[in-house]
mmCIF file of N, CA and C and ligand atoms in Angstrom:
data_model
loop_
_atom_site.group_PDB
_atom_site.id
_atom_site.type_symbol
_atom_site.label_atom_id
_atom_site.label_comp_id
_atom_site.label_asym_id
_atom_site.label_seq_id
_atom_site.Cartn_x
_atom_site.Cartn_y
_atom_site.Cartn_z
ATOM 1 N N UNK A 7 64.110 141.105 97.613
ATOM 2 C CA UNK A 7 63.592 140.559 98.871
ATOM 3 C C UNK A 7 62.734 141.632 99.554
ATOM 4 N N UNK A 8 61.767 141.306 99.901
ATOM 5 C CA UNK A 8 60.621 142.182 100.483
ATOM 6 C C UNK A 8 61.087 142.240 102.123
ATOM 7 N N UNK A 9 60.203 143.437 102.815
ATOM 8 C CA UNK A 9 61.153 143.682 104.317
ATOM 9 C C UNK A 9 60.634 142.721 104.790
ATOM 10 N N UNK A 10 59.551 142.165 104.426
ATOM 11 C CA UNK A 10 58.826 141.233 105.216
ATOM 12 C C UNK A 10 59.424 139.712 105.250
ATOM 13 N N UNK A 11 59.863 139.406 104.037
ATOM 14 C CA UNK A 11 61.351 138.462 103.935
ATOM 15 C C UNK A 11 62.220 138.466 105.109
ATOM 16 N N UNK A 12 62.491 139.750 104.950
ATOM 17 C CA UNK A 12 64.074 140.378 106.062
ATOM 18 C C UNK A 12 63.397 140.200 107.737
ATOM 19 N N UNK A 13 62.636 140.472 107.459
ATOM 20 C CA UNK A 13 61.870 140.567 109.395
ATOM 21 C C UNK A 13 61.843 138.673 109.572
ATOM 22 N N UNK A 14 61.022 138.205 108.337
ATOM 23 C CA UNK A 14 61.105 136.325 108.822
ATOM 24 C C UNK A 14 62.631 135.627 109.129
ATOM 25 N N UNK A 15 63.377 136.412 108.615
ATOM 26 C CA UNK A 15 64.909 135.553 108.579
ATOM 27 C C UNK A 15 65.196 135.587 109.885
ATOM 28 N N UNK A 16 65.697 134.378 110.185
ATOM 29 C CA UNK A 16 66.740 133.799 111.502
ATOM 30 C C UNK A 16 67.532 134.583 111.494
ATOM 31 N N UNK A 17 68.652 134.578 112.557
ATOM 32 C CA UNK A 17 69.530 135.154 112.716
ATOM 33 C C UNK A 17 70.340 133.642 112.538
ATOM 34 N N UNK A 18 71.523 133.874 111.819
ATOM 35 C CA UNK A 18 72.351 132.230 111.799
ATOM 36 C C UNK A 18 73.824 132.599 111.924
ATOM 37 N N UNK A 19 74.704 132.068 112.825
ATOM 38 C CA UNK A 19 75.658 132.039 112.799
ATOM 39 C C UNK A 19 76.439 130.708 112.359
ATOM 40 N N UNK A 20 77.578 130.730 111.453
ATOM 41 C CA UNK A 20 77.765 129.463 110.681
ATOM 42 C C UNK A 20 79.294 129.433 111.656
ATOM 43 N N UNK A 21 79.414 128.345 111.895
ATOM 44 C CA UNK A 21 81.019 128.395 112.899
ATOM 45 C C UNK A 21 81.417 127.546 112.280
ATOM 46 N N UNK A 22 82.593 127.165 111.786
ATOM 47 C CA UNK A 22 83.435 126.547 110.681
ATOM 48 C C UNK A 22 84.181 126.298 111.538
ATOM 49 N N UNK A 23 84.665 124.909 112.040
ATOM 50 C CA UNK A 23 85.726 124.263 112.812
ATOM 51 C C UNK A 23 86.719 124.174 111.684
ATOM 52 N N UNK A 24 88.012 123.786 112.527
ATOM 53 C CA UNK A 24 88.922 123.310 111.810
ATOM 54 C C UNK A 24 89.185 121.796 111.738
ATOM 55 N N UNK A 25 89.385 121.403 111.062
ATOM 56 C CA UNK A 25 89.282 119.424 111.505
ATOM 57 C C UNK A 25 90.601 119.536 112.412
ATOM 58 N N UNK A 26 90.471 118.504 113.612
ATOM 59 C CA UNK A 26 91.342 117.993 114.459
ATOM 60 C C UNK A 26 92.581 117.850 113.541
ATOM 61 N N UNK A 27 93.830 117.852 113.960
ATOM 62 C CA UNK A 27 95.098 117.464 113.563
ATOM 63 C C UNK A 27 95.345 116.613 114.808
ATOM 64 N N UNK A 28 96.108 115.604 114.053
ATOM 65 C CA UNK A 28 96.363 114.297 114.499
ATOM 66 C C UNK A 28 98.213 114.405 114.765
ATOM 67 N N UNK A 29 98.935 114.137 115.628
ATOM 68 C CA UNK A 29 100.382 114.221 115.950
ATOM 69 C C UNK A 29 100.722 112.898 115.159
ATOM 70 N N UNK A 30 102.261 112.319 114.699
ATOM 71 C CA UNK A 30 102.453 111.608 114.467
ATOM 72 C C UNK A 30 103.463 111.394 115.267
ATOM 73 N N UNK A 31 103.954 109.677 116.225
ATOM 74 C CA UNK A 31 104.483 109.878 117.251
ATOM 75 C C UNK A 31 105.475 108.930 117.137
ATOM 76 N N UNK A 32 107.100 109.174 117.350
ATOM 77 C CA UNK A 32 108.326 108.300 116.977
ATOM 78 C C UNK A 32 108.586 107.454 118.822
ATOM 79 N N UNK A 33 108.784 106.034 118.177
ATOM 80 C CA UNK A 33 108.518 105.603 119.877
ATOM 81 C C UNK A 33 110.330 105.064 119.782
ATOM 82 N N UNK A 34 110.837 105.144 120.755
ATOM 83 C CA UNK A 34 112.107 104.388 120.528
ATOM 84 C C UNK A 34 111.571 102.924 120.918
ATOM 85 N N UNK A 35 112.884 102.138 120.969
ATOM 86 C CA UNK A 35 113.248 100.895 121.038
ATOM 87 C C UNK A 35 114.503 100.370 120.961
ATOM 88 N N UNK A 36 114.534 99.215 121.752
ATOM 89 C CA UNK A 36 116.444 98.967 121.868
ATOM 90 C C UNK A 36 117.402 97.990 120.671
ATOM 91 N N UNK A 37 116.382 97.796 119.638
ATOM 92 C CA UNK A 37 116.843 97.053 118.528
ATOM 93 C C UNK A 37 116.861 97.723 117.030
ATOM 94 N N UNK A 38 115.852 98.351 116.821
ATOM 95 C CA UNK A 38 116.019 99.215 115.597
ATOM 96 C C UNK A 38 117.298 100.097 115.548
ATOM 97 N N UNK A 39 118.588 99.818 114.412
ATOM 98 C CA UNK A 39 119.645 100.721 113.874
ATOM 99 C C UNK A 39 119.462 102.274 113.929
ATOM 100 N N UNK A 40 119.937 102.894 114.447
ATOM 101 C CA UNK A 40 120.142 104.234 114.198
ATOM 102 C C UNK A 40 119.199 104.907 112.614
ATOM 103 N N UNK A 41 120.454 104.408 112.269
ATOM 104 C CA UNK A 41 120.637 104.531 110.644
ATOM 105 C C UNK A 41 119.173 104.317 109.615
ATOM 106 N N UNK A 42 118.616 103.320 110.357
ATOM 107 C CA UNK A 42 117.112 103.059 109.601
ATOM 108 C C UNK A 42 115.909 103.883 110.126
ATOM 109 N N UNK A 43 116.003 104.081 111.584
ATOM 110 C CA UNK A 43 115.213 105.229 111.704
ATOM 111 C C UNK A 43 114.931 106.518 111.192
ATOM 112 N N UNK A 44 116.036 106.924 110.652
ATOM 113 C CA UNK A 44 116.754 107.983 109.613
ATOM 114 C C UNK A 44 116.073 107.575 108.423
ATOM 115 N N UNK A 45 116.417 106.579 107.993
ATOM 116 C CA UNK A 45 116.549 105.908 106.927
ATOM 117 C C UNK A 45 114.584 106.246 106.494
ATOM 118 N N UNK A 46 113.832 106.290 107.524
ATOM 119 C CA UNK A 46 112.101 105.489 107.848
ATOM 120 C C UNK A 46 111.759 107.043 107.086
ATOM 121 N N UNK A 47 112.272 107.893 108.655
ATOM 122 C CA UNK A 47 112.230 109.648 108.267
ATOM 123 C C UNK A 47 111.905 110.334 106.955
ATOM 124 N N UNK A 48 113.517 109.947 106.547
ATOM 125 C CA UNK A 48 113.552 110.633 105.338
ATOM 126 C C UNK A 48 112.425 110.342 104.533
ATOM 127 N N UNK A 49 112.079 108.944 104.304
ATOM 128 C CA UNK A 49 111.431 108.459 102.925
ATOM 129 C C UNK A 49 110.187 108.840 103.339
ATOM 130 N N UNK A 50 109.451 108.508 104.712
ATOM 131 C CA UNK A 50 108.250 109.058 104.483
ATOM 132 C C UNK A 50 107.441 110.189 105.010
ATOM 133 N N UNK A 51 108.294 111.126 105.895
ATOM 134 C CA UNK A 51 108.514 112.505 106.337
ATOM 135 C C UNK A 51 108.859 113.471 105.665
ATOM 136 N N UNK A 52 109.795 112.832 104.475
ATOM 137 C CA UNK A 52 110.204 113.386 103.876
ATOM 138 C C UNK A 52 111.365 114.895 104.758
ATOM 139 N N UNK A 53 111.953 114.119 104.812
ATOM 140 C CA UNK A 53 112.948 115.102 106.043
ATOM 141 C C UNK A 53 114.717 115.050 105.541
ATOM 142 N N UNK A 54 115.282 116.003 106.042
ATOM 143 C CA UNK A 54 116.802 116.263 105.225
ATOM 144 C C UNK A 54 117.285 115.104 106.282
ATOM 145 N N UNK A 55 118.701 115.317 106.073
ATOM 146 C CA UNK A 55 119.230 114.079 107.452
ATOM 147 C C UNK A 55 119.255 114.677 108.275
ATOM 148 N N UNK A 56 119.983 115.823 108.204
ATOM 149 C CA UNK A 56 119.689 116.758 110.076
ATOM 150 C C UNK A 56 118.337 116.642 110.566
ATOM 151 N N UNK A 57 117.754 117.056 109.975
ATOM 152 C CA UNK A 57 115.865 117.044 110.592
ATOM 153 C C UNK A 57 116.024 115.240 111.134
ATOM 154 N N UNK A 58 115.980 114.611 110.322
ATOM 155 C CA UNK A 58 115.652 113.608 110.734
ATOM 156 C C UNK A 58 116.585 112.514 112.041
ATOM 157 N N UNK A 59 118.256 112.951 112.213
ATOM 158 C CA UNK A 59 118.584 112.966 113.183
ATOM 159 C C UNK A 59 118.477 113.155 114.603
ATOM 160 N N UNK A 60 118.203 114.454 114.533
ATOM 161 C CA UNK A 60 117.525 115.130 115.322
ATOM 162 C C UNK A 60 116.007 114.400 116.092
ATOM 163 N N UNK A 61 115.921 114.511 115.212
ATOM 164 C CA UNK A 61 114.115 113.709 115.468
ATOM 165 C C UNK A 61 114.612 112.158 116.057
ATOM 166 N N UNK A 62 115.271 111.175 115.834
ATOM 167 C CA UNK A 62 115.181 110.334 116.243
ATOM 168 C C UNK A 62 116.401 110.312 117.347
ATOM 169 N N UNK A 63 117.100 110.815 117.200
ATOM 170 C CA UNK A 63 117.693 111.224 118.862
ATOM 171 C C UNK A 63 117.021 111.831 120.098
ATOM 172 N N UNK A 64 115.990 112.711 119.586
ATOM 173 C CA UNK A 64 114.825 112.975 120.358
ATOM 174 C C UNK A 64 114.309 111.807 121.140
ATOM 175 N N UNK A 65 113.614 111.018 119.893
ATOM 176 C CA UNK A 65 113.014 109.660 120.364
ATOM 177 C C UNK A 65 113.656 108.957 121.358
ATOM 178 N N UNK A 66 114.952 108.479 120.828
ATOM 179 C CA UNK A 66 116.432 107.662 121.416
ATOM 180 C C UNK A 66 116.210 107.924 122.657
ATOM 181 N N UNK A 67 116.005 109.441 122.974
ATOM 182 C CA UNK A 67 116.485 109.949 124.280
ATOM 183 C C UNK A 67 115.831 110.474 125.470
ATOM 184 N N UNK A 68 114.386 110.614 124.657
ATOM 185 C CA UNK A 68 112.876 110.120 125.649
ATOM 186 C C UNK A 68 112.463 109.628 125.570
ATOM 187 N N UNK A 69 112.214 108.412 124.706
ATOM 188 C CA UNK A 69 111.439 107.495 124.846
ATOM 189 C C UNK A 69 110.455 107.592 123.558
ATOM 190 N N UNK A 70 109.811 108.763 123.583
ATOM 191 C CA UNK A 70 109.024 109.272 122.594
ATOM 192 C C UNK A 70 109.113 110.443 122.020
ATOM 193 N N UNK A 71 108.769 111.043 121.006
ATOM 194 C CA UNK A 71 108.904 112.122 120.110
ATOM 195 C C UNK A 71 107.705 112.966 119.149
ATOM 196 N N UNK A 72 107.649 113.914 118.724
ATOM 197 C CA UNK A 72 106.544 114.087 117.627
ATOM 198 C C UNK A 72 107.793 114.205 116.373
ATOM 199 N N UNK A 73 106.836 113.650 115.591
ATOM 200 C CA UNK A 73 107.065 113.993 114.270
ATOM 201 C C UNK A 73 107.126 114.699 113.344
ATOM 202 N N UNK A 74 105.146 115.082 113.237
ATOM 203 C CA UNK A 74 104.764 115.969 112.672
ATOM 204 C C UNK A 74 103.169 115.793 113.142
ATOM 205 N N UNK A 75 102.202 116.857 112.335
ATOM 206 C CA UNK A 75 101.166 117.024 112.455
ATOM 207 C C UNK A 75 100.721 117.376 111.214
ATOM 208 N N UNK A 76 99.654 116.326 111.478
ATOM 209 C CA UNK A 76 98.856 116.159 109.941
ATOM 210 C C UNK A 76 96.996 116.283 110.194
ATOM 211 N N UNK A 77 96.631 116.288 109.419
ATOM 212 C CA UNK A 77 95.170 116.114 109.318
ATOM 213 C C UNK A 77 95.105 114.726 109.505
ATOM 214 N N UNK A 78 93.644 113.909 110.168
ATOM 215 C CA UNK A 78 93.935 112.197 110.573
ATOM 216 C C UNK A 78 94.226 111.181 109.214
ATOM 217 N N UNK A 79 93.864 111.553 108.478
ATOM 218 C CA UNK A 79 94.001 110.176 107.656
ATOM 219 C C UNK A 79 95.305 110.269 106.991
ATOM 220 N N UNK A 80 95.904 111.376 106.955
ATOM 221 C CA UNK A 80 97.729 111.741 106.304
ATOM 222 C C UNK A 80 98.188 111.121 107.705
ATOM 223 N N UNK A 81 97.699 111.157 108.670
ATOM 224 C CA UNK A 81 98.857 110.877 109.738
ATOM 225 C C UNK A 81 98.423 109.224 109.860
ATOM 226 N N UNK A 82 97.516 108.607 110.152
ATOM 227 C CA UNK A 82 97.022 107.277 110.358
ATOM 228 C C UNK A 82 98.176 106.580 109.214
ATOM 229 N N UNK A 83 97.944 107.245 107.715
ATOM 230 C CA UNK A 83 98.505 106.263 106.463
ATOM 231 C C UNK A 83 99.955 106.806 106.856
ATOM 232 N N UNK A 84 100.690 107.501 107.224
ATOM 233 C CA UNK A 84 102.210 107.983 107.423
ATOM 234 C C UNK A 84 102.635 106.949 108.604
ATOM 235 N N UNK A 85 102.019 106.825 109.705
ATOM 236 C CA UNK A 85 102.453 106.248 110.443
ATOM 237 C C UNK A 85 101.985 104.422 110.403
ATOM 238 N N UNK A 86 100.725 104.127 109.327
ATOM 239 C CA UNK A 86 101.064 102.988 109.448
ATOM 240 C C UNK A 86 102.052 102.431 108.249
ATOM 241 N N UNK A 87 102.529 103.160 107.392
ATOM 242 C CA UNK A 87 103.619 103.051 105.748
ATOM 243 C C UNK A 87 105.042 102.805 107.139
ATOM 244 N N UNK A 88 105.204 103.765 107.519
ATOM 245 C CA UNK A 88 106.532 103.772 108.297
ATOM 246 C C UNK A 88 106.662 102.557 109.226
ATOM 247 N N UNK A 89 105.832 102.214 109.863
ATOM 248 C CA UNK A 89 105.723 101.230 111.475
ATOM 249 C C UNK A 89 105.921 99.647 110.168
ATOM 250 N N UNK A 90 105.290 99.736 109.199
ATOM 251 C CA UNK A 90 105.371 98.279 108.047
ATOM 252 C C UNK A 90 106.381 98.307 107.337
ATOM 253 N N UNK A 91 107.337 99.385 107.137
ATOM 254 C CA UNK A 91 108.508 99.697 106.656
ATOM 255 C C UNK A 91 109.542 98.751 107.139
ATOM 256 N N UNK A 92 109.377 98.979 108.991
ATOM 257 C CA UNK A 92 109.908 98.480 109.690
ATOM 258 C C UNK A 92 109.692 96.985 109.497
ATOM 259 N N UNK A 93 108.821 97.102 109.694
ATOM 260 C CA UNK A 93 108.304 95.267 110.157
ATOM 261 C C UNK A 93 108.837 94.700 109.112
ATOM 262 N N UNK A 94 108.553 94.953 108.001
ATOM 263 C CA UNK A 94 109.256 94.399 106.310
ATOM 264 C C UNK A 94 110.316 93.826 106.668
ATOM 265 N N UNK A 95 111.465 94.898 107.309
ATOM 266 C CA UNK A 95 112.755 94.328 107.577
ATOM 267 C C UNK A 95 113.289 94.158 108.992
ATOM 268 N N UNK A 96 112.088 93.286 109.755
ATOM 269 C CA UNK A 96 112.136 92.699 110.823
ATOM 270 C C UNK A 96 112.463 93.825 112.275
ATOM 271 N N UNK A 97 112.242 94.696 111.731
ATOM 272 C CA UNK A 97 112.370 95.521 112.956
ATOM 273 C C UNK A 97 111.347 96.256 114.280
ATOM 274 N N UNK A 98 111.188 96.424 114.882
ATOM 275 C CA UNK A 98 110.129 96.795 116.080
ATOM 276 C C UNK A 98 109.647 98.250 116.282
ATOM 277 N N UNK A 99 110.470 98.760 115.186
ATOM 278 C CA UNK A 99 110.040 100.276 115.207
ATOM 279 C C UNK A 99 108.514 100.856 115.104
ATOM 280 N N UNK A 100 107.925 101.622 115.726
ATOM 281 C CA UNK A 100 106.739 102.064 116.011
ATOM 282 C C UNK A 100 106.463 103.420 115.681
ATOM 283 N N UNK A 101 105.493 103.605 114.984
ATOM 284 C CA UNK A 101 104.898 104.752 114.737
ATOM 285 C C UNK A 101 103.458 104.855 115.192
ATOM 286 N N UNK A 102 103.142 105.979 116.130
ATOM 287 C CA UNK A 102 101.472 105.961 116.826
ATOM 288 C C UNK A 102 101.030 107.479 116.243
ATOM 289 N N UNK A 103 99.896 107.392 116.527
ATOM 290 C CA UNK A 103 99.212 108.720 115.954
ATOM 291 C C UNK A 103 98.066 109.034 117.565
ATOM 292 N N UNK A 104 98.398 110.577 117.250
ATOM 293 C CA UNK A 104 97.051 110.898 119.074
ATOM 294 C C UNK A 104 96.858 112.205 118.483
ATOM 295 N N UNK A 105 95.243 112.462 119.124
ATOM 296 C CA UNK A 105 94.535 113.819 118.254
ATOM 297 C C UNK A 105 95.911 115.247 119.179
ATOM 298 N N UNK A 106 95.963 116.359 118.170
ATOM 299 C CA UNK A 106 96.049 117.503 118.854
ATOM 300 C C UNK A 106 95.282 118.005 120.189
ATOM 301 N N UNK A 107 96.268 118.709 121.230
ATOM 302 C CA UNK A 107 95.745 118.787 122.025
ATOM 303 C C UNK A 107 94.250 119.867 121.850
HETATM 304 N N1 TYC B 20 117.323 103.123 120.377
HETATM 305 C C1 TYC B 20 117.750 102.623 119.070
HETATM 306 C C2 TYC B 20 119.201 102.191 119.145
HETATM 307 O O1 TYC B 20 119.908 102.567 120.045
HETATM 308 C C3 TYC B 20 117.582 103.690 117.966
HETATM 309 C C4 TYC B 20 116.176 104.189 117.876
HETATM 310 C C5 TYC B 20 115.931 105.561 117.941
HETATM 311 C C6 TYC B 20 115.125 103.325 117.728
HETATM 312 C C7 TYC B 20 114.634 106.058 117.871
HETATM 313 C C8 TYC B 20 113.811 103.797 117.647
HETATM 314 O O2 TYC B 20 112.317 105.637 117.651
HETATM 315 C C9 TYC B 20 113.575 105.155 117.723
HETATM 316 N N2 TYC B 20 119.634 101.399 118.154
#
């Protein structure tokens, strides 16, 4: 490269975001079993039973909860597999997704 190359060049700064992470969000409700919320967890959180206890006693006991945090389209397909899980077997359980703060 000639200096005269080096003198034409821009100056460029390249800034590399990170993609948004998306929360995945456990809503309670007064009809869904204990036991199946657990039950939702495990299979598609993939969570031990303590973790997943925990987590939905959370929910139970505010109303709402996080889950986890994913990149958007792991969290969109996690939370709509889980929320149809439910519905399958007639239940009202809810799973929402909202960007990181
Ligand atoms: N509140 C439900 C019950 O008492 C259990 C439950 C917990 C449902 C968490 C939803 O996100 C939830 N059977």
């Amino acid at each position: 490269m000639s200096d005269n190359d080096t003198n034409l060049k821009q100056a460029t700064t390249t800034k590399t975001e990170r993609p948004r992470l998306y929360k995945v969000l456990l809503v309670n409700d007064d009809f869904t079993p204990r036991e199946f919320v657990v039950a939702v967890l495990r299979a598609e959180f993939r969570m031990s039973e303590d973790e997943a206890v925990k987590v939905m006693m959370a929910a139970h006991q505010q109303g709402v909860c996080v889950v986890a945090v994913f990149p958007r389209d792991v969290a969109e397909t996690k939370a709509t597999r889980a929320t149809d899980a439910a519905k399958a077997n007639g239940f009202p359980l809810m799973f929402a997704t909202e960007p990181e703060a």
